[in-house]
Short mmCIF file of N, CA and C in Angstrom, two decimals:
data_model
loop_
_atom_site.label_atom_id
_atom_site.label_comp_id
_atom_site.label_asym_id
_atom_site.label_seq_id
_atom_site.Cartn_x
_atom_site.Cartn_y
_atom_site.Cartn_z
N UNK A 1 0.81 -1.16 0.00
CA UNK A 1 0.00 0.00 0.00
C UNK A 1 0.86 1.23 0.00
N UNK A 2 1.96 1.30 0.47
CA UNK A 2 3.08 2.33 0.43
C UNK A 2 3.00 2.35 2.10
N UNK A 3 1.81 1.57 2.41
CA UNK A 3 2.52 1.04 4.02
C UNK A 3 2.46 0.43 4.34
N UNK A 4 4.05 0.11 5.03
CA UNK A 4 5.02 -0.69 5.48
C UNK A 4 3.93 -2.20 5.93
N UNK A 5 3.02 -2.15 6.34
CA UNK A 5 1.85 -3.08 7.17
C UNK A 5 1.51 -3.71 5.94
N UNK A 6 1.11 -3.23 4.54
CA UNK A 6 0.59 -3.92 3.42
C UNK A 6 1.98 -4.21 2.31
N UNK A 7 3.14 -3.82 2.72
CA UNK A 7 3.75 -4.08 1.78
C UNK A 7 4.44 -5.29 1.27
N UNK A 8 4.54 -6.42 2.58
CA UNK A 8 4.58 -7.42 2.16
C UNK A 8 3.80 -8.29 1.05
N UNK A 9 2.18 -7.92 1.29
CA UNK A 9 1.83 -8.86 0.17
C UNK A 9 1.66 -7.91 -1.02
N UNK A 10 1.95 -6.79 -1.37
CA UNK A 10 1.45 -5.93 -2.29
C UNK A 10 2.87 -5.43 -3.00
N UNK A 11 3.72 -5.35 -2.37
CA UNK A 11 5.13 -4.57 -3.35
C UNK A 11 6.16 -5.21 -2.91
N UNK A 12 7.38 -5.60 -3.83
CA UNK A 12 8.62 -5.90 -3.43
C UNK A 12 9.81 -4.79 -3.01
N UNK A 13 10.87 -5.17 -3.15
CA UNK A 13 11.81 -4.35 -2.86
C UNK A 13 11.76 -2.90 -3.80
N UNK A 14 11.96 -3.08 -4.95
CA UNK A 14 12.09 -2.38 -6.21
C UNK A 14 10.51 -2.22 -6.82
N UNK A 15 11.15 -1.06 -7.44
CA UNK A 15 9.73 -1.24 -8.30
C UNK A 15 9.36 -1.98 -9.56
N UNK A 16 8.63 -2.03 -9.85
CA UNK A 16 8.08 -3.29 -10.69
C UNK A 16 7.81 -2.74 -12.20
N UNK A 17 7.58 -3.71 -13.32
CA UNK A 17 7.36 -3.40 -14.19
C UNK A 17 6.35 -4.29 -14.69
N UNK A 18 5.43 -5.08 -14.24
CA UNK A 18 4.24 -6.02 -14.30
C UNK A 18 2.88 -5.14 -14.89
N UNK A 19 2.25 -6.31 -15.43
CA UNK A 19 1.14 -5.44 -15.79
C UNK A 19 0.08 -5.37 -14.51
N UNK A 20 -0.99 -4.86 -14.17
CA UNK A 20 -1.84 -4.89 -13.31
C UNK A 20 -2.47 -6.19 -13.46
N UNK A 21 -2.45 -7.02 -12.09
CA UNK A 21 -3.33 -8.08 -11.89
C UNK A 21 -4.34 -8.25 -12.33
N UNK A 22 -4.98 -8.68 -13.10
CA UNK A 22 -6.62 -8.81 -13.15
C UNK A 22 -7.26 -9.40 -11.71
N UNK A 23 -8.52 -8.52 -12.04
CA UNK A 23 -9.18 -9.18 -10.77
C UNK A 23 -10.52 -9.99 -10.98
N UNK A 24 -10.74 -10.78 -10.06
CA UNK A 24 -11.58 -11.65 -10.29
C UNK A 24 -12.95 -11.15 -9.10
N UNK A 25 -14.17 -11.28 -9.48
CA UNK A 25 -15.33 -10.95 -8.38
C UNK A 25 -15.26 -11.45 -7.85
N UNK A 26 -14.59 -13.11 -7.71
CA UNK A 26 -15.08 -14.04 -6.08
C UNK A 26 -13.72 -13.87 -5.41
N UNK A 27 -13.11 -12.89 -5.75
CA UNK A 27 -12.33 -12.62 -4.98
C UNK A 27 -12.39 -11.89 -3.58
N UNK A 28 -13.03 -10.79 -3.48
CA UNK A 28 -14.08 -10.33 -2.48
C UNK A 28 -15.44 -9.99 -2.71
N UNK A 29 -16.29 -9.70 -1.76
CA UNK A 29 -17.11 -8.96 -1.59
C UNK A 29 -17.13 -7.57 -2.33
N UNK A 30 -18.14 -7.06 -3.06
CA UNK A 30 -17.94 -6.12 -3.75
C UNK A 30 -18.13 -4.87 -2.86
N UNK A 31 -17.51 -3.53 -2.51
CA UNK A 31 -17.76 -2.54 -1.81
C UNK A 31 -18.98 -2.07 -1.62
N UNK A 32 -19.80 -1.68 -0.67
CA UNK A 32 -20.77 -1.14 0.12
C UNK A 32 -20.49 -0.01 -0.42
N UNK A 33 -20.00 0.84 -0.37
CA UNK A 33 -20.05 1.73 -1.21
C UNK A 33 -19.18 2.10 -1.97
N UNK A 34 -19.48 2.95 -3.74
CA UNK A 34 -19.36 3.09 -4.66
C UNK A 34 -17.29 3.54 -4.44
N UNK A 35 -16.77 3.34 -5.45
CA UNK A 35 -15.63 3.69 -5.19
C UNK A 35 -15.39 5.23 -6.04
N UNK A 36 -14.41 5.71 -5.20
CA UNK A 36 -13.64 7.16 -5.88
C UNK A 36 -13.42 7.02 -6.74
N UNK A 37 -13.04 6.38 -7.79
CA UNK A 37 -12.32 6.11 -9.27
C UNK A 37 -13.76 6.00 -10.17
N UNK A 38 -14.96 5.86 -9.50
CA UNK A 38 -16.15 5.23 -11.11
C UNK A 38 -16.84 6.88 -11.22
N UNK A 39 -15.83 7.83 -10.61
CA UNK A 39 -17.10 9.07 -11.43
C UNK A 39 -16.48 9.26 -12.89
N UNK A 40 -17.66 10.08 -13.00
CA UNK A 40 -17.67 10.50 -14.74
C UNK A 40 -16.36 11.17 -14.43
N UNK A 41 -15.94 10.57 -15.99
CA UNK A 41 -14.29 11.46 -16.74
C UNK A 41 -14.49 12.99 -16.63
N UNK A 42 -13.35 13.34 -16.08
CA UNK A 42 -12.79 14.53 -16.25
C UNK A 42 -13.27 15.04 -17.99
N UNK A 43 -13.21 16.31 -18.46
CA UNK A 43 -13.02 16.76 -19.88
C UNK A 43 -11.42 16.17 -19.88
N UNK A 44 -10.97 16.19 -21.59
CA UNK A 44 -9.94 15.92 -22.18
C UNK A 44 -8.73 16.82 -21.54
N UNK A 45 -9.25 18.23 -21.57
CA UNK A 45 -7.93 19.13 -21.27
C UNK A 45 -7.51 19.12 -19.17
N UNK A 46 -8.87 18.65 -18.73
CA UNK A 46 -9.20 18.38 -17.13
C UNK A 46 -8.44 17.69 -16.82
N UNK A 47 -8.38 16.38 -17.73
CA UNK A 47 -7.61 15.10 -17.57
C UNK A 47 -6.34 15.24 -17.97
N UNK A 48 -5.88 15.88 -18.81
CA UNK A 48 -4.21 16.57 -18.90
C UNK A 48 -3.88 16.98 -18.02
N UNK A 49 -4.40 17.70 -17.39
CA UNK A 49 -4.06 18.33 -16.39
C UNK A 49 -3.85 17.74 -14.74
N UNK A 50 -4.59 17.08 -14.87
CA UNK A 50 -4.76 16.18 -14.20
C UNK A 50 -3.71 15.39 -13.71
N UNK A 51 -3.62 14.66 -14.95
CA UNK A 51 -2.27 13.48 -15.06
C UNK A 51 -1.29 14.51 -15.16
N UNK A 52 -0.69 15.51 -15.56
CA UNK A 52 0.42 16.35 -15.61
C UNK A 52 0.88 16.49 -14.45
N UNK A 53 -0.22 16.69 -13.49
CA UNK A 53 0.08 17.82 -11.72
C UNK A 53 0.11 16.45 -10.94
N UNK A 54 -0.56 15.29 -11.68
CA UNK A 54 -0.72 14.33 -10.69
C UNK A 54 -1.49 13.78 -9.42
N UNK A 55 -2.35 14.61 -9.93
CA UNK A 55 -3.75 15.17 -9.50
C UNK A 55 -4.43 13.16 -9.49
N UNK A 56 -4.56 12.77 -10.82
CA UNK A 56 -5.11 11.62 -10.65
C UNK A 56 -4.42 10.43 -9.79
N UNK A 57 -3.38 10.75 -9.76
CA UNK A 57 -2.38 9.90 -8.72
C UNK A 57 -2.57 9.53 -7.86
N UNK A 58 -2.85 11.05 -7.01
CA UNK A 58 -3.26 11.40 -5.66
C UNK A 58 -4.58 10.95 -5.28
N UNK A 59 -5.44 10.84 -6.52
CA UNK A 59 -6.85 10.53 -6.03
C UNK A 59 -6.82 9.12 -6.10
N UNK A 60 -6.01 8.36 -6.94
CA UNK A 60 -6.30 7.03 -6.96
C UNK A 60 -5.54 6.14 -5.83
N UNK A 61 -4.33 7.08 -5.12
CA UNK A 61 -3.78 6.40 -3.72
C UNK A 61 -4.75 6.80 -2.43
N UNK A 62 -4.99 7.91 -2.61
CA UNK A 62 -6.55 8.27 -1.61
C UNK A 62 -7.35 6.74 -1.93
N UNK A 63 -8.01 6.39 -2.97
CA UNK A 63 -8.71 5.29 -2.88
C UNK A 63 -8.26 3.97 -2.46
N UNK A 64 -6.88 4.44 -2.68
CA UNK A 64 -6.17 2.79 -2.10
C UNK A 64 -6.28 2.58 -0.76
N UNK A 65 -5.71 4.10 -0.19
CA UNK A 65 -5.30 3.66 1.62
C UNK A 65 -7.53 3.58 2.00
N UNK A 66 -8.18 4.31 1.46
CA UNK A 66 -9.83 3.76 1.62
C UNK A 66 -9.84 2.76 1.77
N UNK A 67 -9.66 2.15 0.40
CA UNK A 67 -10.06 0.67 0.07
C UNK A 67 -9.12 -0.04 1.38
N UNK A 68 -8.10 -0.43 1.68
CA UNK A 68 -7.54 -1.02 2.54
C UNK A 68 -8.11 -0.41 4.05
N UNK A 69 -8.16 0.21 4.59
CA UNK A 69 -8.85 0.57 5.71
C UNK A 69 -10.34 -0.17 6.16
N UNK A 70 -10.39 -0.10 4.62
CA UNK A 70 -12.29 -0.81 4.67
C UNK A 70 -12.09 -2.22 4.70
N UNK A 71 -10.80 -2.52 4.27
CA UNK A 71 -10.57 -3.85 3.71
C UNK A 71 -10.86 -4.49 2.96
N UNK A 72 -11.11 -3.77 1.41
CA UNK A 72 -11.60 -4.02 0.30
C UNK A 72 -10.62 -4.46 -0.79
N UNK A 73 -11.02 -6.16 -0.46
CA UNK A 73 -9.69 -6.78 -1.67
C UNK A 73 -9.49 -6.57 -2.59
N UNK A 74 -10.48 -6.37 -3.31
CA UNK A 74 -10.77 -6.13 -5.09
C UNK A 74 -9.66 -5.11 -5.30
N UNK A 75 -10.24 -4.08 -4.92
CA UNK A 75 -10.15 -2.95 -5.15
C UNK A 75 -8.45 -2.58 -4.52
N UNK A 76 -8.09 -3.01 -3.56
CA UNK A 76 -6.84 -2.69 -3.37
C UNK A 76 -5.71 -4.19 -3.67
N UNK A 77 -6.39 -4.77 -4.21
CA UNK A 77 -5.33 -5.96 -5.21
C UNK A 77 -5.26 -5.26 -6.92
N UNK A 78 -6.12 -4.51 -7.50
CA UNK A 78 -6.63 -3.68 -8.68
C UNK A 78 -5.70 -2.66 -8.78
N UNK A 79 -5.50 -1.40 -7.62
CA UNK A 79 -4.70 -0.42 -7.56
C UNK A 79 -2.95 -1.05 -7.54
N UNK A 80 -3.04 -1.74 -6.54
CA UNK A 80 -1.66 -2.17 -6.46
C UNK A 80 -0.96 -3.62 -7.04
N UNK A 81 -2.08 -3.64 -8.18
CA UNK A 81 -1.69 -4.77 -9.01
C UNK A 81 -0.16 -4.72 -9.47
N UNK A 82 0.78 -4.29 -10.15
CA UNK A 82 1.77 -4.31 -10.52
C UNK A 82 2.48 -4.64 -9.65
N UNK A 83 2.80 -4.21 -8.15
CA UNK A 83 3.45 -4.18 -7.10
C UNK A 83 2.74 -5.58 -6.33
N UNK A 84 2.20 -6.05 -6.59
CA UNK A 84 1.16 -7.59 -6.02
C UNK A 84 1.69 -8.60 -7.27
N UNK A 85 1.75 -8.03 -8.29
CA UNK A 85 2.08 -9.03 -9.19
C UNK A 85 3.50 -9.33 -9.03
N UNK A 86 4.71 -8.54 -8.65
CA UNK A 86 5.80 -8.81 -8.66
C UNK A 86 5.76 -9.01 -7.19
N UNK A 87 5.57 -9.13 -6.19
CA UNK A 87 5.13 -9.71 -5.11
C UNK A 87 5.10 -11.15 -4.84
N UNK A 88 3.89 -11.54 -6.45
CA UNK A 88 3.79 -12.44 -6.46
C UNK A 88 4.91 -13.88 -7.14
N UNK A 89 5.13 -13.41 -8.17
CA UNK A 89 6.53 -13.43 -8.69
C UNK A 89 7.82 -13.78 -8.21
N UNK A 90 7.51 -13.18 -6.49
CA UNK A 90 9.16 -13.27 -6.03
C UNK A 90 8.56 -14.47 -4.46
N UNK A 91 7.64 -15.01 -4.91
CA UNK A 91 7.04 -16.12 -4.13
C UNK A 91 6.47 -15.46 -2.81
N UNK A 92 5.55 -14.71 -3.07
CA UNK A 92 4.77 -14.10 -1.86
C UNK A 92 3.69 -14.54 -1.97
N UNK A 93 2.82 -14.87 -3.04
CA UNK A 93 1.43 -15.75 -3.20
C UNK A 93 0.89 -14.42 -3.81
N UNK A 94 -0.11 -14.73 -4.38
CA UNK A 94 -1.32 -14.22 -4.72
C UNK A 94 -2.02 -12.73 -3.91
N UNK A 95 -1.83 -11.43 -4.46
CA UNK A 95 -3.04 -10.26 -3.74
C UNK A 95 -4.05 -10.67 -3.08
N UNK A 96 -4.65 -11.77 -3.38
CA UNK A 96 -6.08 -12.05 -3.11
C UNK A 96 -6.00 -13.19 -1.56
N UNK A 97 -4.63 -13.90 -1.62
CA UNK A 97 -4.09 -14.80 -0.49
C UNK A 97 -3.40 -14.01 0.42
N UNK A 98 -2.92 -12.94 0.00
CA UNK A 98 -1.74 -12.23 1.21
C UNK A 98 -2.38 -11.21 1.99
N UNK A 99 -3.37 -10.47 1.21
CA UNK A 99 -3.75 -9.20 1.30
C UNK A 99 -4.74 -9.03 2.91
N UNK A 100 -5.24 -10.10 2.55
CA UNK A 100 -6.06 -10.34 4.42
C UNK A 100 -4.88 -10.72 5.43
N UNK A 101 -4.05 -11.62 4.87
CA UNK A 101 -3.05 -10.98 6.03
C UNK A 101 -2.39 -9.89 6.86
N UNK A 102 -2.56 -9.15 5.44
CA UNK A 102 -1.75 -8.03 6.18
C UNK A 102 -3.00 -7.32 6.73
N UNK A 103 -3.96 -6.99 5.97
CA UNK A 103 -5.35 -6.27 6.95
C UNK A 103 -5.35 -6.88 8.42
N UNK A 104 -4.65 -7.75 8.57
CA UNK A 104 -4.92 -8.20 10.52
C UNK A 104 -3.81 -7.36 11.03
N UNK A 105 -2.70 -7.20 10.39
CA UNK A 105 -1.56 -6.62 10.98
C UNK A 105 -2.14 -4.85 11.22
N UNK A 106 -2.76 -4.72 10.71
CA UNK A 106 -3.43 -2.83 10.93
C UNK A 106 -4.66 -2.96 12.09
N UNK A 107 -4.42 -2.18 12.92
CA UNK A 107 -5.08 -2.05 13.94
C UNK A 107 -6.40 -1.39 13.81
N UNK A 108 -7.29 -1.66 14.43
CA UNK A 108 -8.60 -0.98 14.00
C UNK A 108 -8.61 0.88 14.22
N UNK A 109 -7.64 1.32 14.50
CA UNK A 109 -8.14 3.12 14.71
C UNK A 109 -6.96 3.36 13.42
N UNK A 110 -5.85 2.56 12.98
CA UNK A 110 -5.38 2.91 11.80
C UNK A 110 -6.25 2.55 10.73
N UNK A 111 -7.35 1.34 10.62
CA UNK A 111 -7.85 1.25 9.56
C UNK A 111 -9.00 2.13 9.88
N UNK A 112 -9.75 2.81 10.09
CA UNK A 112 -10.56 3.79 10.79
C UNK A 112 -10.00 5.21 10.18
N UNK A 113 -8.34 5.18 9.98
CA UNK A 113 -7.89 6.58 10.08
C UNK A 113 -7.51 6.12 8.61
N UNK A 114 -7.34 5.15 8.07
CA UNK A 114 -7.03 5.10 6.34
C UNK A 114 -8.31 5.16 5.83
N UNK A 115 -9.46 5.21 6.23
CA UNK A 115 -10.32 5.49 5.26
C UNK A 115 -10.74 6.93 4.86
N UNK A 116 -10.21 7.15 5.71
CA UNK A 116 -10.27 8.95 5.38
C UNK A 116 -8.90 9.93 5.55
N UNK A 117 -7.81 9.61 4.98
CA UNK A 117 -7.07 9.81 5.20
C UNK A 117 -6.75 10.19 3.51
N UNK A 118 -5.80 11.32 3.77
CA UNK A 118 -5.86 12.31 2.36
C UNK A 118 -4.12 12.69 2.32
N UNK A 119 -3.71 13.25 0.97
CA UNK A 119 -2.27 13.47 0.98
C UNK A 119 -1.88 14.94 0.66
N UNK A 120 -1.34 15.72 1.05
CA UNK A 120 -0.90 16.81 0.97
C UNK A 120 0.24 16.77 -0.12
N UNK A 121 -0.55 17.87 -1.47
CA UNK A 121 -0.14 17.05 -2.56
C UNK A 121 1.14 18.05 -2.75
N UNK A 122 1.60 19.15 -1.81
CA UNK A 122 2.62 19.68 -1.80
C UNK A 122 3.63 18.74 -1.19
N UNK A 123 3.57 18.08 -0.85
CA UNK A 123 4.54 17.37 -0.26
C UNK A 123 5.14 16.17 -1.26
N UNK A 124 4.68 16.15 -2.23
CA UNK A 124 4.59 14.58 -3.48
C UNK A 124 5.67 15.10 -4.59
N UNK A 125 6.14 14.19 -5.22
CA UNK A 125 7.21 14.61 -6.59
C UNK A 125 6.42 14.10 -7.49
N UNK A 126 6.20 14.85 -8.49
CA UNK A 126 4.98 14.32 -9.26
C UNK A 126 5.55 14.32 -10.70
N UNK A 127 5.03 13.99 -11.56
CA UNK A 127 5.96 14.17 -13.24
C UNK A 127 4.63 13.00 -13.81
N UNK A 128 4.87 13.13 -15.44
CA UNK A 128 3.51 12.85 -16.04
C UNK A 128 3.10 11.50 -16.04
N UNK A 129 4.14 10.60 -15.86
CA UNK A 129 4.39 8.89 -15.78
C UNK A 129 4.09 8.45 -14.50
N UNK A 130 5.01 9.57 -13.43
CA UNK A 130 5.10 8.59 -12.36
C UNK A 130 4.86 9.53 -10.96
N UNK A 131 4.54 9.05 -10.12
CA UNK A 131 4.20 10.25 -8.81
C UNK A 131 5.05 9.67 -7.63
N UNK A 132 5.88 10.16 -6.91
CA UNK A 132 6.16 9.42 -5.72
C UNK A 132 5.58 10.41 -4.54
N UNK A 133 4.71 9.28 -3.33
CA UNK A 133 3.80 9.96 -2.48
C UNK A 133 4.95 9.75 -1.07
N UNK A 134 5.83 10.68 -0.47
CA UNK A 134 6.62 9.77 0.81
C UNK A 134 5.17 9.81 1.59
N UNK A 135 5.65 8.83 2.86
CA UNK A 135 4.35 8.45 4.00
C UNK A 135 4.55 9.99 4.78
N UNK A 136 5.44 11.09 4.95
CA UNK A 136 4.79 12.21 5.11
C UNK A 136 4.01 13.13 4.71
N UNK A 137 3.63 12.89 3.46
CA UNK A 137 2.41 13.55 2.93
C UNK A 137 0.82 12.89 2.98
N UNK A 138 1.13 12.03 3.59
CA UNK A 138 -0.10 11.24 4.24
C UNK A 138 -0.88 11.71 5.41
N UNK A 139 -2.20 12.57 5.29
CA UNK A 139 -2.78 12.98 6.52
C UNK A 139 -3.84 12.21 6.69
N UNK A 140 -3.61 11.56 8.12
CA UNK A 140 -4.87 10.92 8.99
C UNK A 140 -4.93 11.43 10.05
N UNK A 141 -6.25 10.70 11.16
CA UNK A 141 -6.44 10.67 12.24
C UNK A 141 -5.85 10.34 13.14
N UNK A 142 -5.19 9.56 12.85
CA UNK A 142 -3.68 9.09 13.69
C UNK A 142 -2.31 8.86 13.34
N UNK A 143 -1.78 8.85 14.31
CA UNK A 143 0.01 9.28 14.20
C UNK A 143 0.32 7.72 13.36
N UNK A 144 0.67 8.15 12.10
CA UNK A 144 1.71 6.60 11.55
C UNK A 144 3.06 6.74 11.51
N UNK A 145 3.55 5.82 12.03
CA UNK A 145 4.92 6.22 12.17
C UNK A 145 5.60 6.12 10.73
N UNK A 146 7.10 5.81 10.43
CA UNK A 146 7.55 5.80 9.37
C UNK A 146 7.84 4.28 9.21
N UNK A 147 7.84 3.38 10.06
CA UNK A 147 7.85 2.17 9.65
C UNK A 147 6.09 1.31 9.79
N UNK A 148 5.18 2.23 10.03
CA UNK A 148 4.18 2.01 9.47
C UNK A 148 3.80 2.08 8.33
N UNK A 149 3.87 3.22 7.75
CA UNK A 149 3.46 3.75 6.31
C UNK A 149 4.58 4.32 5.51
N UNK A 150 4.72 3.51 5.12
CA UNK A 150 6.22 3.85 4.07
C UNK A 150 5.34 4.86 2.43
N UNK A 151 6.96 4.89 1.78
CA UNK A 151 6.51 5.58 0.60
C UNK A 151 5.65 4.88 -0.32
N UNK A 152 5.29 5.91 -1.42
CA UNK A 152 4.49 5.07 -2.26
C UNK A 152 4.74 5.71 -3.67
N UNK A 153 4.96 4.65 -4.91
CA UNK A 153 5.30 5.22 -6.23
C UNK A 153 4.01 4.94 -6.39
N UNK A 154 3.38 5.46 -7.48
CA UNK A 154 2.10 5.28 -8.47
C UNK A 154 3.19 5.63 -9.98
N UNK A 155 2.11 4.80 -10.51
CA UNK A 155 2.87 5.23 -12.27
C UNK A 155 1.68 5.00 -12.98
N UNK A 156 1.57 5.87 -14.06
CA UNK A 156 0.53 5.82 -14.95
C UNK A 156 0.73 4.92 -15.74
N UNK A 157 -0.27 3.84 -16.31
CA UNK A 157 0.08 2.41 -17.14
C UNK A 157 -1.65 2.51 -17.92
N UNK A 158 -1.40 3.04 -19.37
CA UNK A 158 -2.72 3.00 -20.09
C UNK A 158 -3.69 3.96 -19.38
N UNK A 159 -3.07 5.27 -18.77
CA UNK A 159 -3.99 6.17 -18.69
C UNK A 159 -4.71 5.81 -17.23
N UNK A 160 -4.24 4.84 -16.61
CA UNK A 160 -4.69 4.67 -15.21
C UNK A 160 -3.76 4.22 -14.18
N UNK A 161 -3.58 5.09 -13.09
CA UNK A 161 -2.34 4.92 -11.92
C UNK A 161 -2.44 3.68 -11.06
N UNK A 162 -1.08 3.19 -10.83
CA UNK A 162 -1.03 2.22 -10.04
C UNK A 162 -0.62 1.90 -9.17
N UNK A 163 -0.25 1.30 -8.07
CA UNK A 163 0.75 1.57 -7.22
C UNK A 163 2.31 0.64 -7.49
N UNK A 164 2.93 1.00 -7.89
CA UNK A 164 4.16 -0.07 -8.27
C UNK A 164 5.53 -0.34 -7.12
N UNK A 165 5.22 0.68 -6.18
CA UNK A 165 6.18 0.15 -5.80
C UNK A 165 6.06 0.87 -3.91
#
């Protein structure tokens, strides 16, 4: 997840160059509610802009640390497919096998504080490919330390961000 608690089953050392996992429905339960990523498209020049500032980056790791807080497999085996796939690769098992593991390792007022937890996008290195988020630009409800919530790359792959590393 870009923290340290999910990164075992979701990212390796390095960053990855995998395509995004496909996901399968009986993999979880589908979300209770609707996710950040299904609103209507930006306009064309919105969405340049967007991806330029890294704007979509930011919104699609916002949905990640959600989705994991809520504990929503789909959806955070989907985002951090690339980084789950080479995960998987380097004999960690499967997003869909690891990923509840690590949701036990997060305590209930951190997963409480990742669902609403937002990034201060001054704090991010952003460029049109790739965004790196450090875990200090991460604002929640509670204190994460730095070996809680580590960094997080996103990279744009076909016009949609991922988490790779």
């Amino acid at each position: 997840m870009g923290a340290a608690l999910l990164i075992p089953s979701c990212s390796g050392e390095s960053g990855g160059t995998a395509s995004p996992a496909p996901t399968s429905s009986s993999a979880a339960k589908p979300s209770a509610s609707p996710s950040p990523s299904t609103s209507a498209a930006p306009s064309s020049s919105a969405a340049a802009e967007s991806e330029a500032t890294g704007g979509d980056a930011v919104e699609r790791y916002e949905a990640f640390m959600h989705a994991a807080g809520r504990q929503d497999l789909a959806t955070v085996c989907e985002i951090a497919g690339p980084a789950a796939k080479q995960a998987e690769d380097e004999g960690m098992g499967p997003c869909e096998k690891t990923m509840p593991m690590a949701f036990q390792m997060i305590s209930p007022a951190q997963k409480k504080a990742l669902q609403t937890a937002t990034v201060d996008r001054s704090k991010i290195k952003d460029g049109p490919k790739k965004v790196e988020i450090p875990a200090r630009a991460v604002k929640a409800s509670v204190k994460f330390t730095d070996s809680d919530l580590g960094d997080a790359v996103m990279e744009n792959r076909g016009g949609k961000w991922y988490v790779v590393d």
